[in-house]
Amino acid sequence: MEIGRSFRLLISYVVYLGGHSHGSQATLEDYKRVTDSHHEFLGSFLGSKEKAREEMFYSYTKHINGFAATLEEEEAKQISKHPEVISVFENTAKKLHTTRSWDLVAMERDGRVPPQSIWAQAKFGKDAIIANFDSGVWPESESFNDKGLGPVPSRWKGFCQNNTKEGVPCNRKLIGARYFFKGYESATGDKVVNGSARDTEGHGSHTLSTAAGRFVPGASIFGHANGTAKGGSPDARVAAYKVCWGGCYDADIISAFDAAIYDGVDVISLSLGGYPMLYLEDAVAIGSLHAVANGITVVCSAGNNGPYPASVTNVAPWIVTVGASTIDRDFLAFLTLGDKKQIKGESLASEVLPANKFYPLVSGADAKKANASASDASPVAYISAPETQLGVKPAPMMASFSSQGPNFVSPQILKPDITAPGVSILAAFTGATSATGLTLDNRYVPFNLMSGTSMSCPHVSGVAGLLKTLHPDWSPAAIRSAIMTTARSRDNTGSPMKAFDGLSKATPFDYGSGHIRPNRAMDPGLVFDLTLTDYLNFLCAIGYNSTDLAKFKKGYQCPTTPLKLEDLNYPSIAAPNVTRTLTVTRTMKNVGSLGTYKVRVEPPYGFTITVKPEILKFDKVGEEKVFEVTIKSQERSIGVGYLFGRLIWSDGNHYVRIPIVANAFA
Ligand SMILES: *[C@@H]1O[C@H](CO)[C@@H](O)[C@H](O)[C@H]1NC(C)=O
Ligand SMILES: *[C@@H]1O[C@H](CO)[C@@H](O)[C@H](O)[C@H]1NC(C)=O
Ligand SMILES: *[C@@H]1O[C@H](CO)[C@@H](O)[C@H](O)[C@H]1NC(C)=O
Ligand SMILES: *[C@@H]1O[C@H](CO)[C@@H](O)[C@H](O)[C@H]1NC(C)=O
């Protein structure tokens, strides 16, 4: 019997090799050389370069070094042992995490933009380019019109694949539209026919327009939630990178990162994720590390696996991780039963029953049957027309689906970082499917309501675009710090934000630093900055070695004294294991006015917290100052689980808030 190719059991893999030594001046020849070296390398395992060419479906050549190929398990194992390889992991699918919201965060007031709003100050994000890795874009949506926008920025190197009427016709607003499907094809065996970045399911159009859609007056869903739809950075340019074809495959996500970094985007928004996993075996963590190293802010959804502890995903410390909370809007409708009993609910009905006429009830199970009918003896009821209610209290409160901390991979890094509106968000939709996505439904809508951390993530991406326009020199860590330290942990009644049940207090494991407050993020006073070296030191401390990390940054060496993970200069403090006492260090950089900051401590119950020094004087912009926080457990804090507190540095004008979560053991 001949052992042919068809007898090999092939699995789709990503082989990660770090970064490239060629700089941004690289030529087409350089890229060809890289691909050739990938073929050579894989060929040495498979027997020939021809075989390698057959099995390899991606060669990552620009910023990320690696390739994706179909391999036998044993071959993958052998390759992972090679000294040039950082990691080999299976090409698996991540999932999508399925505008009133701007009023709630005070960027507008009753549809008007006050001059002190970050929108006015940051020129509506006009200098930013925002990328979205999702299910593509519906280019005909009014949210992506280019009226009044100037020429495409000259630094832009991206393009529109299938820039045709059937594909995705681009304009001066939608300046990039690319699609990545070889990972999907390789893992599923399906074929993408007549592919393009066109969004056929609605998710990508919704998230991209939330991040940076234009002002579109008269948007609504069946007349509800009416008003002007708009994204966070309405005048920013946008680029859609379609990586989701049902599932969003690792090999495609890495390819999109490699492309977007090269193209010149400022912010990458990803409303998708998988399970928490080791950073350098996770496509999103790998891709975003390369992006952040190139000055690009990466914002990800926290996941919809709540309300359970340790369910948060996209937890790498170089990512901005976003939870979801409600807005102050309900779509109220009342069910009135025959005995006049009223039950409050929500409805978006497009047609309304004639008023005050009662109808027989059928059970849900029976209603499924085509011939369902109710007899006159059955109970009767009536559903009122839905009413859009604004100013609902309390809001925001956490959404039940929003994934929670602690961080399963590194509990020393508090995740999620922040929460933003993610319940019943109105934004652009696709024209390719009905409002509900059901084939029975024949209502096609330009705007639709959706809920999920998928919806909260692009709110933060939009704000990141505004901050990038205002402060082009800020690092991704500085942008994140500004968003986090200015967040609010109280709701619109002035009480601490509530958990999903509407009763208990939410904690930093729900919302990180709190709910975004973009107008404050413009001028945070101080920031906690981080460089690529800090992140590499972090990776050393969790077990990666100098040899592997030098493949990412040439000449890099792990520090002789490993970083204490709690000391990573993050704008929050997570101490998962306090045995009597723990001291953590932070460095703050002045990005505002000169001044003297004093610290105020709100210790977690049963802990004492001392900060040294308690006063920091900043004489220059850009100046950095170090402080130490000593966390001491007492008898009553031991063995009761995580407890929550915070520090606030203030010069009387700025308030720099740092949440603390601490867990004490004997
Ligand atoms: C897009 O372009 C590719 C490559 O030229 C082609 O195979 C595909 O059919 C095109 N898709 C559409 C929708 O035209
Ligand atoms: C692909 O596009 C071609 C040319 O536009 C068209 O003739 C063909 O029917 C399309 N195939 C599918 C499966 O949509
Ligand atoms: C929304 O619709 C209501 C009811 O038709 C109307 O009173 C209101 O003026 C509309 N609001 C906007 C912003 O169009
Ligand atoms: C209703 O339809 C189901 C199958 O669709 C059938 O089994 C049942 O007998 C029908 N009932 C009546 C009352 O016609």
XYZ file of C-alpha atoms and ligand atoms in Angstrom, residues 369-373, ligand 4:
19
model
C -46.599 24.763 15.717
C -47.848 26.194 12.439
C -51.430 25.348 13.313
C -51.285 26.736 16.863
C -54.542 28.117 18.127
C -50.974 20.440 14.130
O -49.821 20.032 13.398
C -49.137 18.941 13.948
C -47.869 18.679 13.099
O -47.443 19.837 12.461
C -50.038 17.731 14.004
O -49.345 16.639 14.616
C -51.290 18.039 14.794
O -52.169 16.986 14.736
C -51.977 19.287 14.216
N -53.064 19.660 15.118
C -54.257 20.041 14.666
C -55.258 20.407 15.711
O -54.499 20.120 13.479
